[in-house]
Amino acid sequence: QNALGIAKAALQSCPGSAEARLHAMARAHLETLFADRNAHVVALFEWRRLDPAASAHLSHLRDAYEAMWVEVIDDALAAGLIHGDRFLVSRFILGALNWTVRWYDPNGPRTPDDLADELVAMILSR
């Protein structure tokens, strides 16, 4: 639920351009991941071990969150910022962002905002 709130707030506070919205979602995603790494490792990689009620609740939250991403990705596709199939693009972006929970070092040279900006720059078609 926290991820949904952070993402909604990020989108509401950014300018309306597709690129700004993509950056805002990436930053919000990493902020959420790194705020509670352990919970997100379970949610991302161990969700099959949850009891049915918890799994259903997590699936509902994931679907709502991914719907927000699809809207942002659709805007970026329409603006020509990125290219490809919406499903593949969304899986690529979310996969790249989600995997950072495995390797990102909070004591390293990049802040989460720096990392989000670099990852978004990699996927933009320029």
PDB file of C-alpha atoms in Angstrom:
ATOM      1  CA  GLN A   1       0.000   0.000   0.000  1.00  0.00           C
ATOM      2  CA  ASN A   2       2.886   2.322   0.741  1.00  0.00           C
ATOM      3  CA  ALA A   3       4.181   1.944  -2.814  1.00  0.00           C
ATOM      4  CA  LEU A   4       0.817   3.028  -4.225  1.00  0.00           C
ATOM      5  CA  GLY A   5       0.729   6.130  -2.041  1.00  0.00           C
ATOM      6  CA  ILE A   6       4.305   7.117  -2.819  1.00  0.00           C
ATOM      7  CA  ALA A   7       3.761   6.607  -6.561  1.00  0.00           C
ATOM      8  CA  LYS A   8       0.503   8.594  -6.568  1.00  0.00           C
ATOM      9  CA  ALA A   9       2.152  11.443  -4.677  1.00  0.00           C
ATOM     10  CA  ALA A  10       5.124  11.411  -7.048  1.00  0.00           C
ATOM     11  CA  LEU A  11       2.885  11.638 -10.110  1.00  0.00           C
ATOM     12  CA  GLN A  12       0.727  14.377  -8.612  1.00  0.00           C
ATOM     13  CA  SER A  13       3.746  16.513  -7.753  1.00  0.00           C
ATOM     14  CA  CYS A  14       5.588  16.300 -11.076  1.00  0.00           C
ATOM     15  CA  PRO A  15       5.060  18.255 -14.292  1.00  0.00           C
ATOM     16  CA  GLY A  16       2.751  16.627 -16.791  1.00  0.00           C
ATOM     17  CA  SER A  17       5.322  15.567 -19.379  1.00  0.00           C
ATOM     18  CA  ALA A  18       5.688  11.860 -20.106  1.00  0.00           C
ATOM     19  CA  GLU A  19       9.410  12.008 -19.374  1.00  0.00           C
ATOM     20  CA  ALA A  20       8.900  13.711 -16.005  1.00  0.00           C
ATOM     21  CA  ARG A  21       6.268  11.126 -15.081  1.00  0.00           C
ATOM     22  CA  LEU A  22       8.602   8.267 -16.025  1.00  0.00           C
ATOM     23  CA  HIS A  23      11.379   9.738 -13.881  1.00  0.00           C
ATOM     24  CA  ALA A  24       8.960  10.336 -10.996  1.00  0.00           C
ATOM     25  CA  MET A  25       7.730   6.742 -11.060  1.00  0.00           C
ATOM     26  CA  ALA A  26      11.259   5.334 -11.209  1.00  0.00           C
ATOM     27  CA  ARG A  27      12.349   7.470  -8.254  1.00  0.00           C
ATOM     28  CA  ALA A  28       9.233   6.536  -6.280  1.00  0.00           C
ATOM     29  CA  HIS A  29       9.757   2.864  -7.073  1.00  0.00           C
ATOM     30  CA  LEU A  30      13.328   2.875  -5.796  1.00  0.00           C
ATOM     31  CA  GLU A  31      12.384   4.935  -2.754  1.00  0.00           C
ATOM     32  CA  THR A  32       9.792   2.320  -1.871  1.00  0.00           C
ATOM     33  CA  LEU A  33      12.133  -0.610  -2.513  1.00  0.00           C
ATOM     34  CA  PHE A  34      14.977   0.750  -0.436  1.00  0.00           C
ATOM     35  CA  ALA A  35      12.795   1.962   2.438  1.00  0.00           C
ATOM     36  CA  ASP A  36      11.970  -1.625   3.414  1.00  0.00           C
ATOM     37  CA  ARG A  37      14.219  -3.975   1.481  1.00  0.00           C
ATOM     38  CA  ASN A  38      13.260  -7.104   3.400  1.00  0.00           C
ATOM     39  CA  ALA A  39       9.549  -6.700   2.756  1.00  0.00           C
ATOM     40  CA  HIS A  40      10.171  -6.104  -0.927  1.00  0.00           C
ATOM     41  CA  VAL A  41      12.474  -9.088  -1.302  1.00  0.00           C
ATOM     42  CA  VAL A  42       9.621 -11.232   0.027  1.00  0.00           C
ATOM     43  CA  ALA A  43       7.032  -9.465  -2.136  1.00  0.00           C
ATOM     44  CA  LEU A  44       9.164  -9.801  -5.271  1.00  0.00           C
ATOM     45  CA  PHE A  45      10.860 -13.153  -4.878  1.00  0.00           C
ATOM     46  CA  GLU A  46       9.104 -15.189  -2.189  1.00  0.00           C
ATOM     47  CA  TRP A  47       5.435 -14.291  -2.676  1.00  0.00           C
ATOM     48  CA  ARG A  48       4.551 -17.876  -3.612  1.00  0.00           C
ATOM     49  CA  ARG A  49       5.293 -18.893  -0.023  1.00  0.00           C
ATOM     50  CA  LEU A  50       2.662 -16.543   1.414  1.00  0.00           C
ATOM     51  CA  ASP A  51      -0.664 -17.887   2.638  1.00  0.00           C
ATOM     52  CA  PRO A  52      -3.555 -17.552   0.155  1.00  0.00           C
ATOM     53  CA  ALA A  53      -5.061 -14.449   1.791  1.00  0.00           C
ATOM     54  CA  ALA A  54      -1.742 -12.592   1.890  1.00  0.00           C
ATOM     55  CA  SER A  55      -0.954 -13.674  -1.666  1.00  0.00           C
ATOM     56  CA  ALA A  56      -4.339 -12.428  -2.918  1.00  0.00           C
ATOM     57  CA  HIS A  57      -3.875  -9.111  -1.120  1.00  0.00           C
ATOM     58  CA  LEU A  58      -0.382  -8.704  -2.568  1.00  0.00           C
ATOM     59  CA  SER A  59      -1.664  -9.563  -6.066  1.00  0.00           C
ATOM     60  CA  HIS A  60      -4.377  -6.918  -5.773  1.00  0.00           C
ATOM     61  CA  LEU A  61      -1.830  -4.268  -4.719  1.00  0.00           C
ATOM     62  CA  ARG A  62       0.586  -5.333  -7.456  1.00  0.00           C
ATOM     63  CA  ASP A  63      -2.126  -5.097 -10.117  1.00  0.00           C
ATOM     64  CA  ALA A  64      -3.099  -1.581  -9.001  1.00  0.00           C
ATOM     65  CA  TYR A  65       0.542  -0.496  -8.923  1.00  0.00           C
ATOM     66  CA  GLU A  66       1.320  -1.997 -12.322  1.00  0.00           C
ATOM     67  CA  ALA A  67      -1.736  -0.231 -13.772  1.00  0.00           C
ATOM     68  CA  MET A  68      -0.153   3.074 -12.744  1.00  0.00           C
ATOM     69  CA  TRP A  69       3.056   2.049 -14.492  1.00  0.00           C
ATOM     70  CA  VAL A  70       1.171   1.031 -17.645  1.00  0.00           C
ATOM     71  CA  GLU A  71      -0.395   4.488 -17.828  1.00  0.00           C
ATOM     72  CA  VAL A  72       3.021   6.153 -17.521  1.00  0.00           C
ATOM     73  CA  ILE A  73       4.548   3.756 -20.060  1.00  0.00           C
ATOM     74  CA  ASP A  74       1.670   4.372 -22.487  1.00  0.00           C
ATOM     75  CA  ASP A  75       2.363   8.104 -22.233  1.00  0.00           C
ATOM     76  CA  ALA A  76       6.076   7.534 -22.877  1.00  0.00           C
ATOM     77  CA  LEU A  77       5.317   5.276 -25.850  1.00  0.00           C
ATOM     78  CA  ALA A  78       2.883   7.832 -27.304  1.00  0.00           C
ATOM     79  CA  ALA A  79       5.475  10.595 -26.871  1.00  0.00           C
ATOM     80  CA  GLY A  80       8.088   8.514 -28.703  1.00  0.00           C
ATOM     81  CA  LEU A  81      10.369   8.438 -25.668  1.00  0.00           C
ATOM     82  CA  ILE A  82      10.504   4.660 -25.658  1.00  0.00           C
ATOM     83  CA  HIS A  83       9.629   2.039 -28.243  1.00  0.00           C
ATOM     84  CA  GLY A  84       8.340  -1.498 -28.134  1.00  0.00           C
ATOM     85  CA  ASP A  85       5.490  -3.612 -26.944  1.00  0.00           C
ATOM     86  CA  ARG A  86       3.826  -2.189 -23.823  1.00  0.00           C
ATOM     87  CA  PHE A  87       3.930  -5.524 -21.980  1.00  0.00           C
ATOM     88  CA  LEU A  88       7.612  -6.116 -22.733  1.00  0.00           C
ATOM     89  CA  VAL A  89       8.582  -2.529 -21.940  1.00  0.00           C
ATOM     90  CA  SER A  90       6.767  -2.638 -18.605  1.00  0.00           C
ATOM     91  CA  ARG A  91       8.390  -5.956 -17.656  1.00  0.00           C
ATOM     92  CA  PHE A  92      11.806  -4.671 -18.710  1.00  0.00           C
ATOM     93  CA  ILE A  93      11.523  -1.456 -16.685  1.00  0.00           C
ATOM     94  CA  LEU A  94      10.020  -3.044 -13.583  1.00  0.00           C
ATOM     95  CA  GLY A  95      12.449  -5.950 -13.776  1.00  0.00           C
ATOM     96  CA  ALA A  96      15.440  -3.616 -13.938  1.00  0.00           C
ATOM     97  CA  LEU A  97      14.163  -1.502 -11.070  1.00  0.00           C
ATOM     98  CA  ASN A  98      13.176  -4.487  -8.934  1.00  0.00           C
ATOM     99  CA  TRP A  99      16.513  -6.222  -9.347  1.00  0.00           C
ATOM    100  CA  THR A 100      18.322  -3.244  -7.796  1.00  0.00           C
ATOM    101  CA  VAL A 101      17.164  -4.491  -4.396  1.00  0.00           C
ATOM    102  CA  ARG A 102      19.684  -7.330  -4.889  1.00  0.00           C
ATOM    103  CA  TRP A 103      22.747  -5.257  -5.733  1.00  0.00           C
ATOM    104  CA  TYR A 104      22.278  -1.599  -4.794  1.00  0.00           C
ATOM    105  CA  ASP A 105      24.641  -0.390  -2.061  1.00  0.00           C
ATOM    106  CA  PRO A 106      23.153   2.536  -0.104  1.00  0.00           C
ATOM    107  CA  ASN A 107      26.693   3.427   0.990  1.00  0.00           C
ATOM    108  CA  GLY A 108      27.923   3.480  -2.607  1.00  0.00           C
ATOM    109  CA  PRO A 109      28.463   6.438  -4.926  1.00  0.00           C
ATOM    110  CA  ARG A 110      24.880   6.729  -6.234  1.00  0.00           C
ATOM    111  CA  THR A 111      21.819   7.982  -4.420  1.00  0.00           C
ATOM    112  CA  PRO A 112      18.499   6.312  -5.259  1.00  0.00           C
ATOM    113  CA  ASP A 113      17.554   9.418  -7.293  1.00  0.00           C
ATOM    114  CA  ASP A 114      20.835   9.213  -9.234  1.00  0.00           C
ATOM    115  CA  LEU A 115      20.213   5.552  -9.899  1.00  0.00           C
ATOM    116  CA  ALA A 116      16.639   6.167 -11.080  1.00  0.00           C
ATOM    117  CA  ASP A 117      17.817   8.915 -13.434  1.00  0.00           C
ATOM    118  CA  GLU A 118      20.551   6.691 -14.890  1.00  0.00           C
ATOM    119  CA  LEU A 119      18.216   3.747 -15.384  1.00  0.00           C
ATOM    120  CA  VAL A 120      15.571   5.904 -17.081  1.00  0.00           C
ATOM    121  CA  ALA A 121      18.233   7.481 -19.314  1.00  0.00           C
ATOM    122  CA  MET A 122      19.216   3.980 -20.460  1.00  0.00           C
ATOM    123  CA  ILE A 123      15.724   3.194 -21.717  1.00  0.00           C
ATOM    124  CA  LEU A 124      14.862   6.519 -23.339  1.00  0.00           C
ATOM    125  CA  SER A 125      15.059   6.532 -27.128  1.00  0.00           C
ATOM    126  CA  ARG A 126      17.267   9.458 -27.987  1.00  0.00           C
TER     127      ARG A 126
END
